[in-house]
Amino acid sequence: MKPIQSTQYIEIATPADFNYDECLVHLGRSSQENLYRIKKDKVIKLLKINGERVLFQLTAVPGALRIEFPLNAPTLDETEQVVAYIEDWFDLNTDLREFYEMAETDPILNPVVQQYYGLRIIGVPDLFEALVWAVMGQQINLTFAYTLKKRFVESYGDSVVYEDETYWTFPHPETIAVLPLEELRALQLTGRKSEYILGIASMMATGVLNKERLLEEPDMESKLLEIRGVGAWSANYVMMKCLHDASAFPLADVGLHNALKAQLDMERKPTLAEITELSANWSGWEAYATFYLWRSLL
């Protein structure tokens, strides 16, 4: 989508079915989030682009998202990278008509999709961030995962202060790859998770792993599963949130199980075999089905 530019702001056209308010609900799910802030209907975020810190704020206007730069006027390249990041972050380039048509005929998804219509998968465009977040979140509750991420970001990320608030960037893999294991352990990461994160950082810092090449792989899941510390859940989470694979399906996800239990009014969580059967109609859209079911838990 070609952005509209003026001297004060840039606008990115949004799909007709885009619901910014629903996206804000997801973005606001944790008070510990420190990679962006929500102020009423405005999202404020810091990115590091070509070594420079670029702060932008995002609001919705009819048919578009408006981007403003409250600190410094960005270069053309910085502007283009911010636009690309936002399109990726809000999954603006995916046509959801087939998903909505499928959901109309699905007894589980129909009520959920009708209630949250216009919600988009809120992604994690940075591959290193997506992988680290997936590893951090393994086998712990979401609240503690956010605590770990907050410590990690505030220990190794870059920051700027705007209107008495500090805004952070996610640490770069080059910064993390050279750390001693003990530093990550001091954040209350387990030894195993610390090893995994250092390994991922090293792979990305040396260029062995990058998003562009991964997107060209015919079997992204197999490539992700080769990474130490990345299992089926983590691989599908990264495919869903970073690589825009609409068929990614974190089948073992606890949130998915809880949402299905609630939607089906069951006394127990469904088994993996039952979920596989229940999701037969979702083929090609498992990621969006999962994301909408997650939304029902908020």
CSV table of C-alpha atoms in Angstrom, one decimal:
chain,number,residue,atom,x,y,z
A,1,MET,CA,0.0,0.0,0.0
A,2,LYS,CA,1.5,3.3,-1.0
A,3,PRO,CA,1.6,5.8,1.9
A,4,ILE,CA,0.1,9.3,1.7
A,5,GLN,CA,2.7,11.9,2.9
A,6,SER,CA,2.4,15.4,4.1
A,7,THR,CA,4.8,17.7,5.8
A,8,GLN,CA,3.4,16.7,9.2
A,9,TYR,CA,2.5,13.0,8.9
A,10,ILE,CA,2.3,9.9,6.8
A,11,GLU,CA,-0.8,7.8,6.2
A,12,ILE,CA,-0.9,4.1,5.3
A,13,ALA,CA,-4.2,3.0,3.8
A,14,THR,CA,-5.8,0.1,5.7
A,15,PRO,CA,-8.1,-2.7,4.5
A,16,ALA,CA,-11.8,-2.0,4.6
A,17,ASP,CA,-12.2,-4.8,7.3
A,18,PHE,CA,-9.4,-3.4,9.5
A,19,ASN,CA,-10.5,-2.7,13.2
A,20,TYR,CA,-7.8,-0.6,14.9
A,21,ASP,CA,-9.7,-0.7,18.3
A,22,GLU,CA,-9.6,-4.5,18.3
A,23,CYS,CA,-5.9,-4.5,17.6
A,24,LEU,CA,-5.4,-2.1,20.5
A,25,VAL,CA,-7.0,-4.6,22.8
A,26,HIS,CA,-4.4,-7.1,22.0
A,27,LEU,CA,-1.6,-4.6,22.2
A,28,GLY,CA,-2.7,-3.5,25.6
A,29,ARG,CA,-2.9,-7.0,27.1
A,30,SER,CA,0.0,-6.5,29.5
A,31,SER,CA,0.9,-3.6,31.8
A,32,GLN,CA,4.5,-4.8,31.7
A,33,GLU,CA,4.9,-4.2,27.9
A,34,ASN,CA,7.9,-1.9,27.4
A,35,LEU,CA,8.5,-2.0,23.6
A,36,TYR,CA,5.6,0.4,23.0
A,37,ARG,CA,3.1,2.5,25.0
A,38,ILE,CA,-0.6,3.0,24.4
A,39,LYS,CA,-1.9,6.5,25.3
A,40,LYS,CA,-5.7,6.4,24.7
A,41,ASP,CA,-5.9,5.7,21.0
A,42,LYS,CA,-2.3,6.3,20.2
A,43,VAL,CA,0.6,3.8,20.0
A,44,ILE,CA,4.1,5.1,20.5
A,45,LYS,CA,7.1,3.0,19.6
A,46,LEU,CA,10.8,3.3,19.2
A,47,LEU,CA,12.8,1.6,16.4
A,48,LYS,CA,16.5,1.5,15.7
A,49,ILE,CA,17.1,2.0,12.0
A,50,ASN,CA,20.6,2.1,10.5
A,51,GLY,CA,22.0,2.9,13.9
A,52,GLU,CA,19.5,5.8,14.5
A,53,ARG,CA,16.7,5.8,17.1
A,54,VAL,CA,13.4,6.7,15.4
A,55,LEU,CA,10.3,7.3,17.6
A,56,PHE,CA,6.9,7.3,15.9
A,57,GLN,CA,3.3,7.5,17.1
A,58,LEU,CA,0.4,5.8,15.4
A,59,THR,CA,-3.3,6.7,15.4
A,60,ALA,CA,-6.2,5.6,13.3
A,61,VAL,CA,-8.0,8.0,10.9
A,62,PRO,CA,-10.8,7.0,8.5
A,63,GLY,CA,-9.4,4.4,6.1
A,64,ALA,CA,-5.8,4.7,7.3
A,65,LEU,CA,-3.2,4.6,10.0
A,66,ARG,CA,-1.4,8.0,10.6
A,67,ILE,CA,2.2,8.0,11.5
A,68,GLU,CA,3.8,11.0,13.2
A,69,PHE,CA,7.4,11.5,14.3
A,70,PRO,CA,7.4,13.6,17.5
A,71,LEU,CA,11.2,13.9,18.1
A,72,ASN,CA,13.0,14.3,14.7
A,73,ALA,CA,12.0,14.3,11.1
A,74,PRO,CA,13.2,11.0,9.7
A,75,THR,CA,15.1,10.4,6.4
A,76,LEU,CA,13.3,8.9,3.4
A,77,ASP,CA,14.8,5.5,4.1
A,78,GLU,CA,13.8,5.7,7.8
A,79,THR,CA,10.3,6.6,6.8
A,80,GLU,CA,10.1,3.7,4.4
A,81,GLN,CA,11.3,1.3,7.0
A,82,VAL,CA,8.8,2.5,9.6
A,83,VAL,CA,6.0,2.1,7.0
A,84,ALA,CA,7.2,-1.4,6.2
A,85,TYR,CA,7.4,-2.2,9.9
A,86,ILE,CA,3.8,-1.1,10.6
A,87,GLU,CA,2.4,-2.9,7.6
A,88,ASP,CA,4.2,-6.1,8.9
A,89,TRP,CA,3.3,-5.4,12.5
A,90,PHE,CA,-0.5,-5.1,11.8
A,91,ASP,CA,-0.5,-7.6,8.9
A,92,LEU,CA,-2.1,-5.1,6.6
A,93,ASN,CA,-1.2,-6.8,3.4
A,94,THR,CA,-3.1,-10.1,4.0
A,95,ASP,CA,-6.5,-10.4,2.3
A,96,LEU,CA,-8.8,-12.0,4.9
A,97,ARG,CA,-11.8,-12.5,2.7
A,98,GLU,CA,-11.3,-16.3,2.5
A,99,PHE,CA,-10.8,-16.5,6.2
A,100,TYR,CA,-14.0,-14.7,6.9
A,101,GLU,CA,-15.9,-16.9,4.4
A,102,MET,CA,-14.6,-20.0,6.1
A,103,ALA,CA,-15.4,-18.7,9.6
A,104,GLU,CA,-19.0,-18.1,8.6
A,105,THR,CA,-19.5,-21.8,8.2
A,106,ASP,CA,-17.5,-22.9,11.2
A,107,PRO,CA,-19.5,-23.3,14.4
A,108,ILE,CA,-16.5,-22.6,16.7
A,109,LEU,CA,-15.1,-19.6,14.8
A,110,ASN,CA,-18.3,-17.9,13.6
A,111,PRO,CA,-19.3,-16.3,16.9
A,112,VAL,CA,-15.7,-15.3,17.8
A,113,VAL,CA,-15.0,-13.8,14.4
A,114,GLN,CA,-18.3,-11.9,14.4
A,115,GLN,CA,-17.5,-10.5,17.8
A,116,TYR,CA,-13.9,-9.4,17.0
A,117,TYR,CA,-14.3,-8.8,13.2
A,118,GLY,CA,-11.4,-6.7,11.8
A,119,LEU,CA,-8.8,-7.9,14.2
A,120,ARG,CA,-5.5,-8.7,12.5
A,121,ILE,CA,-2.6,-10.8,13.8
A,122,ILE,CA,-0.4,-8.4,15.6
A,123,GLY,CA,3.0,-9.6,14.6
A,124,VAL,CA,6.6,-9.5,15.8
A,125,PRO,CA,8.3,-8.3,12.7
A,126,ASP,CA,11.9,-8.7,14.1
A,127,LEU,CA,13.0,-12.3,13.8
A,128,PHE,CA,15.4,-12.2,16.8
A,129,GLU,CA,12.7,-10.7,19.0
A,130,ALA,CA,10.1,-13.3,17.9
A,131,LEU,CA,12.5,-16.2,18.6
A,132,VAL,CA,13.7,-14.8,21.9
A,133,TRP,CA,10.1,-14.2,23.0
A,134,ALA,CA,9.1,-17.7,22.0
A,135,VAL,CA,12.0,-19.2,24.0
A,136,MET,CA,11.3,-17.0,27.0
A,137,GLY,CA,7.7,-18.0,27.0
A,138,GLN,CA,8.3,-21.8,27.1
A,139,GLN,CA,6.6,-23.5,30.0
A,140,ILE,CA,6.0,-20.4,32.1
A,141,ASN,CA,2.9,-18.2,32.5
A,142,LEU,CA,2.5,-15.0,30.4
A,143,THR,CA,3.0,-12.6,33.3
A,144,PHE,CA,6.4,-14.0,34.2
A,145,ALA,CA,7.4,-14.1,30.5
A,146,TYR,CA,6.6,-10.4,30.3
A,147,THR,CA,8.7,-9.8,33.4
A,148,LEU,CA,11.7,-11.6,31.8
A,149,LYS,CA,11.3,-9.7,28.6
A,150,LYS,CA,11.1,-6.3,30.4
A,151,ARG,CA,14.4,-7.1,32.3
A,152,PHE,CA,16.1,-8.3,29.0
A,153,VAL,CA,15.0,-5.2,27.0
A,154,GLU,CA,15.9,-2.7,29.8
A,155,SER,CA,19.3,-4.4,30.3
A,156,TYR,CA,20.4,-4.5,26.7
A,157,GLY,CA,18.1,-2.4,24.5
A,158,ASP,CA,18.5,1.2,23.4
A,159,SER,CA,16.2,3.9,24.6
A,160,VAL,CA,15.0,7.5,24.3
A,161,VAL,CA,13.0,9.7,26.7
A,162,TYR,CA,9.9,11.5,25.4
A,163,GLU,CA,7.5,13.4,27.6
A,164,ASP,CA,9.1,11.9,30.7
A,165,GLU,CA,8.6,8.3,29.5
A,166,THR,CA,11.4,6.0,28.4
A,167,TYR,CA,10.9,4.1,25.1
A,168,TRP,CA,13.0,1.0,24.4
A,169,THR,CA,14.2,-1.0,21.4
A,170,PHE,CA,14.6,-4.7,21.4
A,171,PRO,CA,18.3,-5.7,21.8
A,172,HIS,CA,20.2,-6.5,18.7
A,173,PRO,CA,21.6,-10.1,18.3
A,174,GLU,CA,25.2,-8.7,18.1
A,175,THR,CA,24.8,-7.2,21.5
A,176,ILE,CA,23.5,-10.5,23.1
A,177,ALA,CA,25.8,-12.9,21.3
A,178,VAL,CA,28.9,-11.7,23.2
A,179,LEU,CA,27.3,-11.9,26.7
A,180,PRO,CA,28.5,-14.4,29.3
A,181,LEU,CA,25.8,-16.9,30.2
A,182,GLU,CA,25.8,-15.7,33.8
A,183,GLU,CA,24.4,-12.3,32.8
A,184,LEU,CA,21.3,-13.8,31.3
A,185,ARG,CA,21.0,-16.2,34.2
A,186,ALA,CA,21.0,-13.1,36.5
A,187,LEU,CA,17.7,-12.0,34.8
A,188,GLN,CA,16.1,-15.2,36.1
A,189,LEU,CA,16.3,-17.0,32.8
A,190,THR,CA,17.1,-20.7,33.2
A,191,GLY,CA,20.5,-21.9,32.2
A,192,ARG,CA,19.0,-23.8,29.2
A,193,LYS,CA,17.0,-20.8,28.0
A,194,SER,CA,20.1,-18.6,28.4
A,195,GLU,CA,22.0,-21.0,26.2
A,196,TYR,CA,19.2,-21.1,23.6
A,197,ILE,CA,19.1,-17.3,23.4
A,198,LEU,CA,22.8,-16.9,23.1
A,199,GLY,CA,22.8,-19.5,20.3
A,200,ILE,CA,20.1,-17.8,18.4
A,201,ALA,CA,21.9,-14.4,18.8
A,202,SER,CA,25.1,-15.9,17.5
A,203,MET,CA,23.3,-17.5,14.5
A,204,MET,CA,21.8,-14.1,13.6
A,205,ALA,CA,24.9,-12.0,14.4
A,206,THR,CA,27.0,-14.2,12.0
A,207,GLY,CA,24.3,-14.2,9.3
A,208,VAL,CA,23.7,-18.0,9.5
A,209,LEU,CA,20.0,-17.2,10.3
A,210,ASN,CA,18.0,-14.3,8.8
A,211,LYS,CA,14.4,-13.5,8.1
A,212,GLU,CA,14.8,-13.0,4.3
A,213,ARG,CA,16.3,-16.4,3.7
A,214,LEU,CA,13.9,-18.1,6.0
A,215,LEU,CA,10.9,-16.6,4.1
A,216,GLU,CA,12.3,-18.2,0.9
A,217,GLU,CA,12.5,-21.7,2.5
A,218,PRO,CA,9.9,-24.1,1.1
A,219,ASP,CA,9.7,-25.7,4.6
A,220,MET,CA,10.2,-23.0,7.2
A,221,GLU,CA,9.1,-25.2,10.0
A,222,SER,CA,11.9,-27.7,9.4
A,223,LYS,CA,14.5,-24.9,9.3
A,224,LEU,CA,13.2,-23.4,12.5
A,225,LEU,CA,13.2,-26.8,14.2
A,226,GLU,CA,17.0,-27.1,13.5
A,227,ILE,CA,17.6,-24.2,15.9
A,228,ARG,CA,18.5,-25.4,19.4
A,229,GLY,CA,15.7,-24.6,21.8
A,230,VAL,CA,13.0,-24.3,19.1
A,231,GLY,CA,10.3,-27.0,19.2
A,232,ALA,CA,7.1,-27.3,17.4
A,233,TRP,CA,5.2,-24.7,19.5
A,234,SER,CA,8.0,-22.1,19.2
A,235,ALA,CA,8.4,-22.8,15.4
A,236,ASN,CA,4.7,-22.3,14.7
A,237,TYR,CA,4.5,-19.3,16.9
A,238,VAL,CA,7.4,-17.6,15.0
A,239,MET,CA,5.8,-18.6,11.6
A,240,MET,CA,2.5,-17.1,12.7
A,241,LYS,CA,3.8,-13.9,14.4
A,242,CYS,CA,6.9,-13.1,12.3
A,243,LEU,CA,6.8,-15.0,9.0
A,244,HIS,CA,3.1,-14.4,8.1
A,245,ASP,CA,2.3,-18.1,7.5
A,246,ALA,CA,-1.5,-18.2,7.9
A,247,SER,CA,-1.3,-22.0,8.1
A,248,ALA,CA,1.0,-22.0,11.2
A,249,PHE,CA,-0.7,-23.8,14.0
A,250,PRO,CA,0.7,-23.9,17.6
A,251,LEU,CA,-1.3,-27.0,18.4
A,252,ALA,CA,0.0,-27.5,21.9
A,253,ASP,CA,-0.7,-23.9,23.0
A,254,VAL,CA,-2.3,-23.6,26.4
A,255,GLY,CA,-4.3,-20.4,25.4
A,256,LEU,CA,-5.7,-22.2,22.4
A,257,HIS,CA,-6.8,-25.1,24.6
A,258,ASN,CA,-8.4,-22.8,27.2
A,259,ALA,CA,-10.2,-20.8,24.5
A,260,LEU,CA,-11.6,-24.0,22.9
A,261,LYS,CA,-12.7,-25.3,26.3
A,262,ALA,CA,-14.6,-22.1,26.9
A,263,GLN,CA,-16.1,-21.9,23.4
A,264,LEU,CA,-17.3,-25.5,23.5
A,265,ASP,CA,-18.4,-25.2,27.2
A,266,MET,CA,-16.3,-28.3,28.1
A,267,GLU,CA,-15.4,-29.3,31.6
A,268,ARG,CA,-11.9,-30.2,30.5
A,269,LYS,CA,-9.5,-29.0,27.8
A,270,PRO,CA,-9.8,-30.8,24.5
A,271,THR,CA,-7.1,-33.3,23.6
A,272,LEU,CA,-4.7,-32.7,20.7
A,273,ALA,CA,-6.6,-35.3,18.6
A,274,GLU,CA,-9.9,-33.5,19.3
A,275,ILE,CA,-8.3,-30.1,18.4
A,276,THR,CA,-7.0,-31.7,15.1
A,277,GLU,CA,-10.5,-32.9,14.3
A,278,LEU,CA,-12.2,-29.6,15.4
A,279,SER,CA,-9.8,-27.6,13.2
A,280,ALA,CA,-10.2,-29.6,10.0
A,281,ASN,CA,-12.2,-26.8,8.5
A,282,TRP,CA,-9.5,-24.2,9.2
A,283,SER,CA,-7.0,-25.4,6.6
A,284,GLY,CA,-4.7,-22.6,5.5
A,285,TRP,CA,-6.0,-20.3,8.2
A,286,GLU,CA,-5.0,-22.0,11.4
A,287,ALA,CA,-3.0,-19.0,12.5
A,288,TYR,CA,-5.9,-16.6,12.3
A,289,ALA,CA,-8.3,-19.1,13.9
A,290,THR,CA,-5.8,-19.4,16.8
A,291,PHE,CA,-5.4,-15.6,17.1
A,292,TYR,CA,-9.1,-15.0,17.2
A,293,LEU,CA,-9.5,-17.7,19.8
A,294,TRP,CA,-6.7,-16.1,21.9
A,295,ARG,CA,-8.6,-12.8,21.6
A,296,SER,CA,-11.7,-14.4,23.3
A,297,LEU,CA,-9.6,-14.9,26.4
A,298,LEU,CA,-8.8,-11.2,26.9
